[in-house]
Short mmCIF file of C-alpha atoms in Angstrom, two decimals:
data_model
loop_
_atom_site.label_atom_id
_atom_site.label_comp_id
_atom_site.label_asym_id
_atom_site.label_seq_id
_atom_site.Cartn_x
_atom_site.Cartn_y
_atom_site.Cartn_z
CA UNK Y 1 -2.72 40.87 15.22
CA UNK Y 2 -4.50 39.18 17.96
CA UNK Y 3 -7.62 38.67 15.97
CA UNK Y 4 -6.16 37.34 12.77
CA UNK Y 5 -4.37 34.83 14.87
CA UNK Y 6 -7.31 33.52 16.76
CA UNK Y 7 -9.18 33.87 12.75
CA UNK Y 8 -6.16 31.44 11.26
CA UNK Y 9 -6.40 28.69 15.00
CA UNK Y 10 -10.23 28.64 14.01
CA UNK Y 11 -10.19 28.13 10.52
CA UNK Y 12 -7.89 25.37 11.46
CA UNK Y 13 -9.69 23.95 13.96
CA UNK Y 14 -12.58 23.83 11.72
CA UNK Y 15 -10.71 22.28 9.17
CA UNK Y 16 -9.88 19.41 11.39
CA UNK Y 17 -13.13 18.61 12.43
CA UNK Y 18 -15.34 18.41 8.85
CA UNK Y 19 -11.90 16.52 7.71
CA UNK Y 20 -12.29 13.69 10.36
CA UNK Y 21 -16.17 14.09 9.95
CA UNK Y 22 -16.05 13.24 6.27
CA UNK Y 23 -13.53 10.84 6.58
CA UNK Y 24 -15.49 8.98 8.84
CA UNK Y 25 -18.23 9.31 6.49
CA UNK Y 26 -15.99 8.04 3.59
CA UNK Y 27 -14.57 4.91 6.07
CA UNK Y 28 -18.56 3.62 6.71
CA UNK Y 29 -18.90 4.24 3.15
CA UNK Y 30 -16.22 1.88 1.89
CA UNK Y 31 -17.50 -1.16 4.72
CA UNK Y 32 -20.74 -0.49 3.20
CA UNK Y 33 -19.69 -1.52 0.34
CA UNK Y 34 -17.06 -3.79 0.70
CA UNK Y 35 -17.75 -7.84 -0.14
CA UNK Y 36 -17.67 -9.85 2.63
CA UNK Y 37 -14.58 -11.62 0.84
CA UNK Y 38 -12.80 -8.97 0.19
CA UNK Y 39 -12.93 -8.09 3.33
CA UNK Y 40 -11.59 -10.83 5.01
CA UNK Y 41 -8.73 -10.69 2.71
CA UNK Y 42 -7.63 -7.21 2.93
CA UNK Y 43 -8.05 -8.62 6.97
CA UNK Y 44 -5.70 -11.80 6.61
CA UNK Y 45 -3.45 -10.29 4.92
CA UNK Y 46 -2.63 -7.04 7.25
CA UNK Y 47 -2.53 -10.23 10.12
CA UNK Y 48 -0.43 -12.25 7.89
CA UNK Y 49 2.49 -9.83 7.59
CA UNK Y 50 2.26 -9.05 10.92
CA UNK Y 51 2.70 -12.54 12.10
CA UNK Y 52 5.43 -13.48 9.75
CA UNK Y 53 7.16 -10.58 9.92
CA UNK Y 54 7.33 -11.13 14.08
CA UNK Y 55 9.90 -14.30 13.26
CA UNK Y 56 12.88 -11.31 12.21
CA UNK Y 57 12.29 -8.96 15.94
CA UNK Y 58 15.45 -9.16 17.57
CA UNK Y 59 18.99 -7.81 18.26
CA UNK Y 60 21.77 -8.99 15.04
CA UNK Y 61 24.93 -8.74 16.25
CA UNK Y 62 26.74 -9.55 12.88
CA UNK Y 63 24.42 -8.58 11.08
CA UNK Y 64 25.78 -7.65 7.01
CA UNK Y 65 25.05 -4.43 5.52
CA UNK Y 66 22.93 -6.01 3.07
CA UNK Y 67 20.51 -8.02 5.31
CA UNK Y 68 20.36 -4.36 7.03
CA UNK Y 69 19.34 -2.74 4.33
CA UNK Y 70 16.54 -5.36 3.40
CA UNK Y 71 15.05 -5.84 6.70
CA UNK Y 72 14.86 -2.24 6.67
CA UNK Y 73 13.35 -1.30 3.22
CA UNK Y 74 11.13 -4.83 4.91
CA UNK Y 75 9.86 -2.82 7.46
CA UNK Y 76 9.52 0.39 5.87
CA UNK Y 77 7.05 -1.76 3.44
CA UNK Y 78 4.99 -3.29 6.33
CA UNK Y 79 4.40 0.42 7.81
CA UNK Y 80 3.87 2.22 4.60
CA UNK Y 81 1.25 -0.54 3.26
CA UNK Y 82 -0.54 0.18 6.56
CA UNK Y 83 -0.42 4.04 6.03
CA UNK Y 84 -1.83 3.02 2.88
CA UNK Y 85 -4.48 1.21 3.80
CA UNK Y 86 -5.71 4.30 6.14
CA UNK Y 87 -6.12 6.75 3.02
CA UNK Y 88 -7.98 4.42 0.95
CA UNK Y 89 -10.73 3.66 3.84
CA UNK Y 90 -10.79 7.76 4.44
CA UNK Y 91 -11.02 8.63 0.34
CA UNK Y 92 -7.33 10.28 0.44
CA UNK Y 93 -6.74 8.11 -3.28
CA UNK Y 94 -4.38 10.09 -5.07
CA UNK Y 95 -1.93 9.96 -1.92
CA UNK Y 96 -2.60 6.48 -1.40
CA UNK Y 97 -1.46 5.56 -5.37
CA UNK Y 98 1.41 7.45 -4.56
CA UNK Y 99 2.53 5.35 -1.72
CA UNK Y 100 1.76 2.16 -3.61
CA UNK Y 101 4.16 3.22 -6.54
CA UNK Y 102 6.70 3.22 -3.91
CA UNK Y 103 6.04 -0.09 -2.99
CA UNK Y 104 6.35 -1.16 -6.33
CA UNK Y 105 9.56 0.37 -6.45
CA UNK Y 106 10.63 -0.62 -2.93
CA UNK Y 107 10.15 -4.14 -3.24
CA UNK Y 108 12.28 -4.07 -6.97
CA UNK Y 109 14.82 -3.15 -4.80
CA UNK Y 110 14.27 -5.60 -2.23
CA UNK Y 111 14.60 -7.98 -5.18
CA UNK Y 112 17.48 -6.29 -6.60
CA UNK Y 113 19.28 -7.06 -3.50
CA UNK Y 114 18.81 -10.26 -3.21
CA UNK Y 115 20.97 -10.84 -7.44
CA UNK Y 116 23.04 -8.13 -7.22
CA UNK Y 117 25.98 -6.29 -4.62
CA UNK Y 118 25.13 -3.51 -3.05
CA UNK Y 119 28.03 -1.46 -4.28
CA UNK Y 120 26.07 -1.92 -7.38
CA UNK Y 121 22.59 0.09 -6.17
CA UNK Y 122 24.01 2.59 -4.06
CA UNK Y 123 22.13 5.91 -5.31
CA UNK Y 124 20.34 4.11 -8.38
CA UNK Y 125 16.49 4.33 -9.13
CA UNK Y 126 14.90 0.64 -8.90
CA UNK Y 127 14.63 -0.99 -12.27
CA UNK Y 128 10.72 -2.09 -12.18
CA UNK Y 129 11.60 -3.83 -16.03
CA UNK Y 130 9.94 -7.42 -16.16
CA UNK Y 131 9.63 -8.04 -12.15
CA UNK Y 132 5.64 -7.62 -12.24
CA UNK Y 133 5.09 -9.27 -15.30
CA UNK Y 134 2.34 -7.82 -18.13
CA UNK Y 135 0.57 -6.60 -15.34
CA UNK Y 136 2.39 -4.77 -13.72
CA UNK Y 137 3.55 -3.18 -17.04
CA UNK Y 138 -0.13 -1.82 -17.10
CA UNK Y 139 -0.63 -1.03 -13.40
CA UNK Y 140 3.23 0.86 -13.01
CA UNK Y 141 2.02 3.48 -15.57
CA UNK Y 142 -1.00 3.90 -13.96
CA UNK Y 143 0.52 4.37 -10.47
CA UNK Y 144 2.54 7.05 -11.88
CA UNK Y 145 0.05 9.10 -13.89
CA UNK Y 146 -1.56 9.70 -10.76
CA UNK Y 147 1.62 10.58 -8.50
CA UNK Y 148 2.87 12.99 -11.27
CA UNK Y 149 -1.01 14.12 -11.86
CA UNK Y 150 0.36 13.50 -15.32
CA UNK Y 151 -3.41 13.77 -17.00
CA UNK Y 152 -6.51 15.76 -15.78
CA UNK Y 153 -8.47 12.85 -14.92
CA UNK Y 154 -6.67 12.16 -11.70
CA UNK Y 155 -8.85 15.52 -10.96
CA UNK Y 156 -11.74 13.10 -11.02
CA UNK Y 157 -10.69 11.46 -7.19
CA UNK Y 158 -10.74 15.44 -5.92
CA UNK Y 159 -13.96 16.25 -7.58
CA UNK Y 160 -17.25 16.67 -5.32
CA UNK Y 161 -21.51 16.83 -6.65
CA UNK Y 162 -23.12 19.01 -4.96
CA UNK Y 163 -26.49 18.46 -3.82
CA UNK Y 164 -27.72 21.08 -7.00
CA UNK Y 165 -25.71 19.01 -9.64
CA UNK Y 166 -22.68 21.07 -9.30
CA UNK Y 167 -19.18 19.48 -10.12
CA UNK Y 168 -16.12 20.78 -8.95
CA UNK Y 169 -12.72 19.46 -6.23
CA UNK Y 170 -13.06 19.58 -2.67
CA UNK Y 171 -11.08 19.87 0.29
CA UNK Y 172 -12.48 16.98 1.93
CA UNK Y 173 -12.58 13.46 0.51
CA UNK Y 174 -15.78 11.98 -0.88
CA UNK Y 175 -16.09 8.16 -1.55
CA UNK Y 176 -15.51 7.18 -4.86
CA UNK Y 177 -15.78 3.39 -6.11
CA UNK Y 178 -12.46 3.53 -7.64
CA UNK Y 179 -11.30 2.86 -3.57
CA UNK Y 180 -11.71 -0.74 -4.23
CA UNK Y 181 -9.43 -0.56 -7.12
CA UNK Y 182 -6.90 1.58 -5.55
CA UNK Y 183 -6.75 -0.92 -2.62
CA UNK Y 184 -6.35 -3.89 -4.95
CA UNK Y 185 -3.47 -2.56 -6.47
CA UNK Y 186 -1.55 -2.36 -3.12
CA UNK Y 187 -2.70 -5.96 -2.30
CA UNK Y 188 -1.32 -6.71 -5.57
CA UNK Y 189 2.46 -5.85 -4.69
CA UNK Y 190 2.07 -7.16 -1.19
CA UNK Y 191 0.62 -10.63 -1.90
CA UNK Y 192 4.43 -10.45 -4.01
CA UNK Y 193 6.36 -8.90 -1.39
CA UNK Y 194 4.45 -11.17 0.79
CA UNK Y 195 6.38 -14.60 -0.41
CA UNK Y 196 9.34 -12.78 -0.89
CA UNK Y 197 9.17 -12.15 2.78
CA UNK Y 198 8.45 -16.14 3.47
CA UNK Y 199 11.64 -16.57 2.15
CA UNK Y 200 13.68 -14.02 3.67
CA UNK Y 201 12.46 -14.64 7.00
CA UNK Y 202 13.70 -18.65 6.28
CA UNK Y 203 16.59 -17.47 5.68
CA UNK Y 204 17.92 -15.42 8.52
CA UNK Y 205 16.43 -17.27 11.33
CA UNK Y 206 17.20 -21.17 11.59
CA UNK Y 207 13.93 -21.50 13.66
CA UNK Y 208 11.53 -20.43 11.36
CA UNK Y 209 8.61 -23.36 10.14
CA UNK Y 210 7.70 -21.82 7.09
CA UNK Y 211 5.08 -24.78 6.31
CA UNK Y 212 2.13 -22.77 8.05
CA UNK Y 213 2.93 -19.50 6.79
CA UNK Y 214 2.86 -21.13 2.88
CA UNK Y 215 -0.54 -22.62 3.52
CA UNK Y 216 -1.77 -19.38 4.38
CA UNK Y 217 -0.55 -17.55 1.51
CA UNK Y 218 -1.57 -19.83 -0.59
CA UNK Y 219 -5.10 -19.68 0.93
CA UNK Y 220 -4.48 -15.58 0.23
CA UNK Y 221 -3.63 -16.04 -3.41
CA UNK Y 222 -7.11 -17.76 -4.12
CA UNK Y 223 -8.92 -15.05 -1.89
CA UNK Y 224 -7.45 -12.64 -4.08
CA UNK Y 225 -8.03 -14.18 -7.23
CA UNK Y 226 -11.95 -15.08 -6.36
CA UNK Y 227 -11.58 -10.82 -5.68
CA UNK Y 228 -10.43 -10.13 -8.81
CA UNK Y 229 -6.89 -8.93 -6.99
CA UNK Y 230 -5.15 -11.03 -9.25
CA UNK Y 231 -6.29 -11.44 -13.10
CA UNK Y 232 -5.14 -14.56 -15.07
CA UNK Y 233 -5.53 -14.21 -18.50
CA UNK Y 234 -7.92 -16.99 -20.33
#
């Protein structure tokens, strides 16, 4: 018994160490080939919602159940987009779309909150109908074909070529271009959730100057669409 277990720790141990070798691999890969624009934006923006978001730290005392509930789905949003950002720079796509369909449906129900009681949402599934616009009629889908693995292409962000032209899925992530995509998608519901949260943040504390923090998303919104982040139809 002694020998299997010291087989399984090794295996495991093993494991560990090609994972965080090719996912530093993966990481250089995407800097490598990452725009110097795009860059800086994906850079801003992580700093932006850090800095706004500061102006809500603090103890509520009356605080109502529904500014709660916001400020924590808000929070939950600023830590997951961060999570996400990690598997897209270390090739982990599939779980990375996953994550950002949640934020599409997390920040629905931020919205939700904000038109409708509470009493009304309590153990309902986010209605994503019309918030996003065309676009996010055609990215929602997408989102969700690869969280369900609802068509054997998603096998394509698994899949591996071998140095002898062999084609098959692998344990360990590989860089694929498609990381630039995934990675605009999330910037895509947080540049949304990001002057939602402008808002919110004027509204529950009296000494918040918004003017800066609008410049600065506006600033954003053309970084993103000189990136391509945001589309406008000709």
């Amino acid at each position: 018994m002694y020998e299997r277990t010291k087989e399984i720790v090794d295996a495991v141990l093993k494991f560990e160490e090609r994972s965080s070798e090719t996912r530093k691999i993966v990481n250089a890969k995407f800097l490598e080939n990452e725009i110097e624009l795009h860059y800086i934006f994906r850079k801003s923006l992580d700093g932006f919602l850090i800095l706004v978001m500061e102006n809500l730290f603090g103890k509520y005392d009356d605080a109502s159940e529904k500014f709660l509930y916001q400020l924590n789905l808000t929070i939950s949003y600023i830590r997951t987009h961060f999570v996400i950002n990690n598997l897209i720079l270390d090739g982990d796509l599939i779980e990375a779309y996953t994550l950002i369909r949640k934020q599409f449906e997390k920040y629905t129900r931020i919205n939700e909150l904000d038109n409708k009681p509470i009493e009304k949402l309590r153990g309902k599934t986010p209605n994503l109908i019309n918030l996003f616009g065309e676009a996010g009629k055609e990215i929602y889908p997408e989102l969700s074909e690869v969280a369900h693995f609802g068509h054997p292409r998603v096998s394509e962000f698994l899949s591996v070529e071998t140095k002898d032209g062999k084609k098959g899925p692998s344990m360990f992530p590989t860089y694929k271009e498609s990381a630039i995509i995934c990675y605009d998608r999330s910037a895509y519901v947080a540049l949304y959730f990001s002057a939602w949260l402008i808002d919110f943040v004027q509204e529950n504390n009296s000494k918040y100057d918004r003017k800066k923090d609008i410049e600065t998303f506006l600033i954003l919104e053309k970084m993103a669409l000189d990136c391509n982040i945001i589309r406008v139809k000709e």
